[in-house]
PDB file of C-alpha atoms and ligand atoms in Angstrom:
ATOM      1  CA  MET A   1     229.979 112.384  65.420  1.00 58.00           C
ATOM      2  CA  THR A   2     226.683 112.508  65.968  1.00 69.00           C
ATOM      3  CA  LYS A   3     225.336 111.928  69.465  1.00 74.00           C
ATOM      4  CA  PRO A   4     223.729 108.092  69.758  1.00 79.00           C
ATOM      5  CA  LYS A   5     219.570 108.537  69.402  1.00 85.00           C
ATOM      6  CA  GLU A   6     218.326 107.875  72.565  1.00 90.00           C
ATOM      7  CA  THR A   7     214.490 106.448  73.414  1.00 91.00           C
ATOM      8  CA  LYS A   8     212.844 107.195  76.690  1.00 94.00           C
ATOM      9  CA  CYS A   9     211.706 103.627  78.657  1.00 94.00           C
ATOM     10  CA  LYS A  10     208.076 103.021  78.507  1.00 93.00           C
ATOM     11  CA  VAL A  11     208.933 102.021  82.198  1.00 93.00           C
ATOM     12  CA  CYS A  12     210.724 103.835  84.432  1.00 95.00           C
ATOM     13  CA  GLY A  13     210.747 106.834  81.673  1.00 94.00           C
ATOM     14  CA  CYS A  14     215.083 106.887  81.497  1.00 94.00           C
ATOM     15  CA  TYR A  15     216.834 107.897  78.242  1.00 94.00           C
ATOM     16  CA  PHE A  16     218.543 104.715  76.862  1.00 93.00           C
ATOM     17  CA  VAL A  17     220.371 103.687  74.029  1.00 91.00           C
ATOM     18  CA  LYS A  18     218.944 100.684  71.772  1.00 89.00           C
ATOM     19  CA  THR A  19     221.131  98.237  71.804  1.00 85.00           C
ATOM     20  CA  ILE A  20     219.288  95.079  71.504  1.00 82.00           C
ATOM     21  CA  SER A  21     216.852  96.004  68.693  1.00 85.00           C
ATOM     22  CA  SER A  22     214.844  98.718  67.250  1.00 86.00           C
ATOM     23  CA  MET A  23     211.865  97.584  68.718  1.00 88.00           C
ATOM     24  CA  GLN A  24     213.131  97.732  71.979  1.00 90.00           C
ATOM     25  CA  LYS A  25     210.972  99.982  74.146  1.00 92.00           C
ATOM     26  CA  VAL A  26     212.530  99.602  77.597  1.00 93.00           C
ATOM     27  CA  CYS A  27     216.218 100.287  79.559  1.00 93.00           C
ATOM     28  CA  SER A  28     216.741  97.523  81.340  1.00 92.00           C
ATOM     29  CA  PRO A  29     215.883  93.634  82.196  1.00 92.00           C
ATOM     30  CA  LYS A  30     214.033  94.845  85.256  1.00 95.00           C
ATOM     31  CA  CYS A  31     212.127  97.059  83.437  1.00 95.00           C
ATOM     32  CA  ALA A  32     211.348  94.021  80.648  1.00 94.00           C
ATOM     33  CA  ILE A  33     209.694  92.398  83.602  1.00 96.00           C
ATOM     34  CA  ALA A  34     208.040  95.636  84.688  1.00 96.00           C
ATOM     35  CA  LEU A  35     206.484  95.809  80.747  1.00 95.00           C
ATOM     36  CA  SER A  36     205.480  91.648  80.116  1.00 96.00           C
ATOM     37  CA  LYS A  37     203.669  91.985  83.770  1.00 96.00           C
ATOM     38  CA  GLU A  38     201.562  94.850  83.022  1.00 95.00           C
ATOM     39  CA  GLN A  39     200.692  93.895  79.408  1.00 95.00           C
ATOM     40  CA  ALA A  40     199.502  90.334  80.895  1.00 96.00           C
ATOM     41  CA  ARG A  41     197.728  92.410  83.658  1.00 97.00           C
ATOM     42  CA  LYS A  42     195.906  94.337  81.094  1.00 97.00           C
ATOM     43  CA  LYS A  43     195.049  91.554  78.660  1.00 97.00           C
ATOM     44  CA  ARG A  44     193.880  89.753  82.438  1.00 97.00           C
ATOM     45  CA  GLU A  45     191.239  92.799  82.527  1.00 97.00           C
ATOM     46  CA  LYS A  46     190.263  93.117  79.290  1.00 97.00           C
ATOM     47  CA  GLN A  47     189.199  89.173  78.917  1.00 97.00           C
ATOM     48  CA  GLU A  48     187.390  89.792  82.366  1.00 97.00           C
ATOM     49  CA  LYS A  49     185.542  92.741  80.822  1.00 97.00           C
ATOM     50  CA  ALA A  50     184.427  90.562  78.024  1.00 97.00           C
ATOM     51  CA  GLN A  51     183.603  87.766  79.994  1.00 96.00           C
ATOM     52  CA  LEU A  52     181.825  90.035  82.496  1.00 96.00           C
ATOM     53  CA  LYS A  53     179.172  91.709  79.807  1.00 95.00           C
ATOM     54  CA  GLU A  54     178.820  88.529  78.164  1.00 94.00           C
ATOM     55  CA  ARG A  55     177.526  86.971  81.341  1.00 94.00           C
ATOM     56  CA  LYS A  56     175.009  90.283  81.663  1.00 92.00           C
ATOM     57  CA  LYS A  57     173.776  89.519  78.259  1.00 91.00           C
ATOM     58  CA  LYS A  58     173.000  86.190  78.975  1.00 92.00           C
ATOM     59  CA  LEU A  59     171.537  87.255  82.064  1.00 91.00           C
ATOM     60  CA  LEU A  60     169.422  90.226  80.819  1.00 90.00           C
ATOM     61  CA  GLU A  61     167.956  87.704  77.596  1.00 90.00           C
ATOM     62  CA  ASN A  62     166.523  85.302  80.317  1.00 92.00           C
ATOM     63  CA  ASP A  63     165.235  88.347  82.611  1.00 94.00           C
ATOM     64  CA  ARG A  64     161.635  88.790  81.681  1.00 95.00           C
ATOM     65  CA  GLY A  65     161.008  92.400  83.839  1.00 94.00           C
ATOM     66  CA  HIS A  66     163.810  93.762  81.389  1.00 95.00           C
ATOM     67  CA  TRP A  67     161.508  92.623  78.022  1.00 96.00           C
ATOM     68  CA  LEU A  68     158.255  93.655  80.120  1.00 96.00           C
ATOM     69  CA  LYS A  69     160.126  97.244  80.784  1.00 96.00           C
ATOM     70  CA  ALA A  70     161.795  97.234  76.871  1.00 97.00           C
ATOM     71  CA  LEU A  71     158.148  96.595  75.809  1.00 98.00           C
ATOM     72  CA  GLN A  72     156.538  99.085  77.514  1.00 97.00           C
ATOM     73  CA  LYS A  73     158.498 101.887  76.962  1.00 97.00           C
ATOM     74  CA  GLU A  74     158.010 101.134  73.120  1.00 98.00           C
ATOM     75  CA  VAL A  75     154.272 100.427  73.597  1.00 98.00           C
ATOM     76  CA  ASN A  76     154.466 103.995  75.499  1.00 97.00           C
ATOM     77  CA  LYS A  77     156.392 106.166  72.969  1.00 97.00           C
ATOM     78  CA  PHE A  78     153.785 104.412  70.405  1.00 98.00           C
ATOM     79  CA  ILE A  79     150.993 105.798  72.495  1.00 98.00           C
ATOM     80  CA  ARG A  80     152.811 109.579  72.655  1.00 97.00           C
ATOM     81  CA  LEU A  81     152.959 109.703  69.149  1.00 97.00           C
ATOM     82  CA  ARG A  82     149.577 107.911  68.205  1.00 97.00           C
ATOM     83  CA  ASP A  83     148.198 110.634  70.595  1.00 98.00           C
ATOM     84  CA  LYS A  84     150.337 113.706  69.936  1.00 97.00           C
ATOM     85  CA  GLY A  85     148.296 117.000  69.831  1.00 97.00           C
ATOM     86  CA  GLN A  86     145.686 115.608  71.953  1.00 97.00           C
ATOM     87  CA  PRO A  87     144.708 116.995  75.080  1.00 97.00           C
ATOM     88  CA  CYS A  88     145.483 115.159  78.214  1.00 96.00           C
ATOM     89  CA  ILE A  89     142.843 112.140  78.533  1.00 96.00           C
ATOM     90  CA  ALA A  90     142.316 112.802  82.393  1.00 95.00           C
ATOM     91  CA  CYS A  91     142.194 116.350  82.519  1.00 94.00           C
ATOM     92  CA  GLY A  92     141.570 117.642  79.049  1.00 95.00           C
ATOM     93  CA  ALA A  93     144.825 120.079  79.491  1.00 96.00           C
ATOM     94  CA  VAL A  94     146.494 121.237  76.397  1.00 97.00           C
ATOM     95  CA  TRP A  95     149.071 118.806  74.974  1.00 97.00           C
ATOM     96  CA  LYS A  96     152.421 119.369  75.852  1.00 96.00           C
ATOM     97  CA  PRO A  97     155.525 117.256  74.527  1.00 96.00           C
ATOM     98  CA  SER A  98     156.337 116.766  78.283  1.00 96.00           C
ATOM     99  CA  PHE A  99     153.112 114.221  77.970  1.00 97.00           C
ATOM    100  CA  GLN A 100     153.356 110.570  79.332  1.00 96.00           C
ATOM    101  CA  ALA A 101     151.799 107.495  78.131  1.00 96.00           C
ATOM    102  CA  SER A 102     149.027 107.008  80.938  1.00 95.00           C
ATOM    103  CA  HIS A 103     147.577 104.133  81.719  1.00 94.00           C
ATOM    104  CA  PHE A 104     143.736 104.163  82.430  1.00 95.00           C
ATOM    105  CA  ILE A 105     144.133 100.191  84.708  1.00 93.00           C
ATOM    106  CA  PRO A 106     147.085 100.645  86.238  1.00 91.00           C
ATOM    107  CA  GLN A 107     150.005  98.653  84.741  1.00 85.00           C
ATOM    108  CA  GLY A 108     150.719  96.828  88.324  1.00 85.00           C
ATOM    109  CA  ARG A 109     147.429  95.726  88.781  1.00 88.00           C
ATOM    110  CA  SER A 110     146.335  94.059  85.267  1.00 90.00           C
ATOM    111  CA  SER A 111     149.742  92.689  83.527  1.00 94.00           C
ATOM    112  CA  PHE A 112     147.101  91.489  80.880  1.00 96.00           C
ATOM    113  CA  LEU A 113     146.242  94.949  79.884  1.00 96.00           C
ATOM    114  CA  ARG A 114     149.730  96.409  80.333  1.00 95.00           C
ATOM    115  CA  PHE A 115     150.203  96.654  77.218  1.00 97.00           C
ATOM    116  CA  ASP A 116     146.962  97.104  75.556  1.00 97.00           C
ATOM    117  CA  GLU A 117     146.500 100.070  73.329  1.00 97.00           C
ATOM    118  CA  ARG A 118     142.745 100.467  74.382  1.00 97.00           C
ATOM    119  CA  ASN A 119     143.833 101.118  77.954  1.00 97.00           C
ATOM    120  CA  ILE A 120     146.900 103.468  77.372  1.00 97.00           C
ATOM    121  CA  HIS A 121     146.271 107.346  76.566  1.00 97.00           C
ATOM    122  CA  SER A 122     149.011 110.423  76.453  1.00 96.00           C
ATOM    123  CA  GLY A 123     148.063 112.664  80.015  1.00 96.00           C
ATOM    124  CA  CYS A 124     149.745 115.348  81.802  1.00 95.00           C
ATOM    125  CA  ILE A 125     152.584 114.775  84.158  1.00 94.00           C
ATOM    126  CA  ARG A 126     150.232 116.080  86.840  1.00 92.00           C
ATOM    127  CA  CYS A 127     147.729 113.772  86.259  1.00 92.00           C
ATOM    128  CA  ASN A 128     149.705 110.606  85.840  1.00 90.00           C
ATOM    129  CA  LEU A 129     152.104 110.870  88.411  1.00 86.00           C
ATOM    130  CA  PHE A 130     150.659 113.675  91.086  1.00 76.00           C
ATOM    131  CA  VAL A 131     146.943 113.321  90.884  1.00 73.00           C
ATOM    132  CA  GLY A 132     145.550 110.159  93.062  1.00 66.00           C
ATOM    133  CA  GLY A 133     145.104 107.325  90.984  1.00 67.00           C
ATOM    134  CA  GLY A 134     145.991 109.048  87.724  1.00 65.00           C
ATOM    135  CA  ASN A 135     143.104 111.014  87.992  1.00 77.00           C
ATOM    136  CA  ILE A 136     140.621 108.392  87.430  1.00 81.00           C
ATOM    137  CA  HIS A 137     137.899 110.719  87.686  1.00 86.00           C
ATOM    138  CA  GLY A 138     138.937 112.378  84.967  1.00 91.00           C
ATOM    139  CA  TYR A 139     139.887 109.731  82.802  1.00 95.00           C
ATOM    140  CA  ARG A 140     136.983 107.726  82.986  1.00 95.00           C
ATOM    141  CA  PRO A 141     134.471 110.141  81.189  1.00 96.00           C
ATOM    142  CA  ARG A 142     136.754 111.429  78.289  1.00 96.00           C
ATOM    143  CA  LEU A 143     138.183 107.913  77.735  1.00 97.00           C
ATOM    144  CA  VAL A 144     134.384 106.672  76.954  1.00 97.00           C
ATOM    145  CA  GLU A 145     134.036 109.542  74.384  1.00 97.00           C
ATOM    146  CA  LYS A 146     137.383 108.165  72.582  1.00 97.00           C
ATOM    147  CA  ILE A 147     137.116 104.488  72.644  1.00 97.00           C
ATOM    148  CA  GLY A 148     132.825 104.086  73.934  1.00 97.00           C
ATOM    149  CA  GLU A 149     131.318 102.701  77.082  1.00 98.00           C
ATOM    150  CA  GLN A 150     131.467  99.267  75.787  1.00 98.00           C
ATOM    151  CA  GLU A 151     135.355  99.149  75.541  1.00 97.00           C
ATOM    152  CA  VAL A 152     135.600 100.942  78.471  1.00 97.00           C
ATOM    153  CA  GLN A 153     133.973  98.013  80.690  1.00 98.00           C
ATOM    154  CA  TRP A 154     135.933  95.514  79.241  1.00 98.00           C
ATOM    155  CA  LEU A 155     138.816  97.496  79.990  1.00 97.00           C
ATOM    156  CA  GLU A 156     137.138  97.281  83.765  1.00 96.00           C
ATOM    157  CA  GLU A 157     135.664  93.845  83.649  1.00 97.00           C
ATOM    158  CA  ASN A 158     139.566  92.820  82.730  1.00 96.00           C
ATOM    159  CA  GLN A 159     141.263  94.876  85.496  1.00 94.00           C
ATOM    160  CA  HIS A 160     142.315  92.018  87.579  1.00 94.00           C
ATOM    161  CA  ARG A 161     143.007  89.734  84.772  1.00 94.00           C
ATOM    162  CA  ILE A 162     146.723  88.039  84.885  1.00 94.00           C
ATOM    163  CA  LYS A 163     148.817  87.451  82.013  1.00 95.00           C
ATOM    164  CA  LYS A 164     151.982  85.693  82.131  1.00 95.00           C
ATOM    165  CA  TRP A 165     154.094  87.403  79.069  1.00 96.00           C
ATOM    166  CA  GLU A 166     156.709  85.024  78.042  1.00 96.00           C
ATOM    167  CA  ILE A 167     160.005  86.700  76.709  1.00 96.00           C
ATOM    168  CA  SER A 168     159.491  85.173  73.172  1.00 96.00           C
ATOM    169  CA  GLU A 169     156.331  87.084  72.630  1.00 97.00           C
ATOM    170  CA  LEU A 170     157.507  90.267  74.067  1.00 97.00           C
ATOM    171  CA  LYS A 171     160.217  90.116  72.318  1.00 97.00           C
ATOM    172  CA  GLU A 172     157.643  89.532  68.780  1.00 98.00           C
ATOM    173  CA  LEU A 173     155.767  92.705  70.246  1.00 98.00           C
ATOM    174  CA  ILE A 174     158.725  95.172  70.612  1.00 98.00           C
ATOM    175  CA  LYS A 175     159.208  94.374  66.686  1.00 98.00           C
ATOM    176  CA  VAL A 176     155.829  94.970  66.167  1.00 98.00           C
ATOM    177  CA  TYR A 177     155.883  98.734  68.430  1.00 98.00           C
ATOM    178  CA  ARG A 178     159.308  99.973  66.603  1.00 98.00           C
ATOM    179  CA  ALA A 179     157.694  99.102  63.501  1.00 98.00           C
ATOM    180  CA  LYS A 180     154.170 100.986  64.349  1.00 97.00           C
ATOM    181  CA  ILE A 181     156.653 103.919  65.906  1.00 97.00           C
ATOM    182  CA  LYS A 182     159.030 104.175  62.487  1.00 97.00           C
ATOM    183  CA  GLU A 183     155.798 104.709  60.806  1.00 96.00           C
ATOM    184  CA  LEU A 184     154.260 107.499  62.787  1.00 94.00           C
ATOM    185  CA  GLU A 185     157.971 109.130  62.551  1.00 91.00           C
ATOM    186  CA  GLU A 186     157.725 109.658  58.949  1.00 82.00           C
TER     187      GLU A 186
HETATM  188 ZN1  LIG B 201     213.295 101.528  82.105  1.00 72.01          ZN
HETATM  189 ZN1  LIG B 202     145.717 116.029  83.065  1.00 72.01          ZN
END
């Protein structure tokens, strides 16, 4: 006679012979209760996680700051591609892949100009982050050379202008810039 096949209990790990059904996963009623409790807990956890994710998504959807940042990311990426190979706008250093999108009028000063392509050019990390004021004294003359005195003056005249960007507008521009990036990447 062959020995009856033994199965390992999912809960306590002991070996048992199936007596109830071929689907039996546990050795005893006690372990069956423990198993169903564990399954219920896992299900609850999964539901809670899904709800949290949904709530976060809704919160982000209505968070203007989130969309402002998201658009800036796309615009900056576009600027880096547009200016690829060009020297630093502020000091003239030879182009490097680490160059960043650098604002002439800082984005914190003018919400109106923060996504304006005339106001953002590729520059070295040193000028963008470490030289006081984004190395503005080096930036201005090179910007004049690039876009003309008139445009630079226009930027300066509008440097304190405020614009309240609507979320719908930001989303629309994200699409526009993603398309522009795609075009340059091809
Ligand atoms: Zn068991
Ligand atoms: Zn520089």
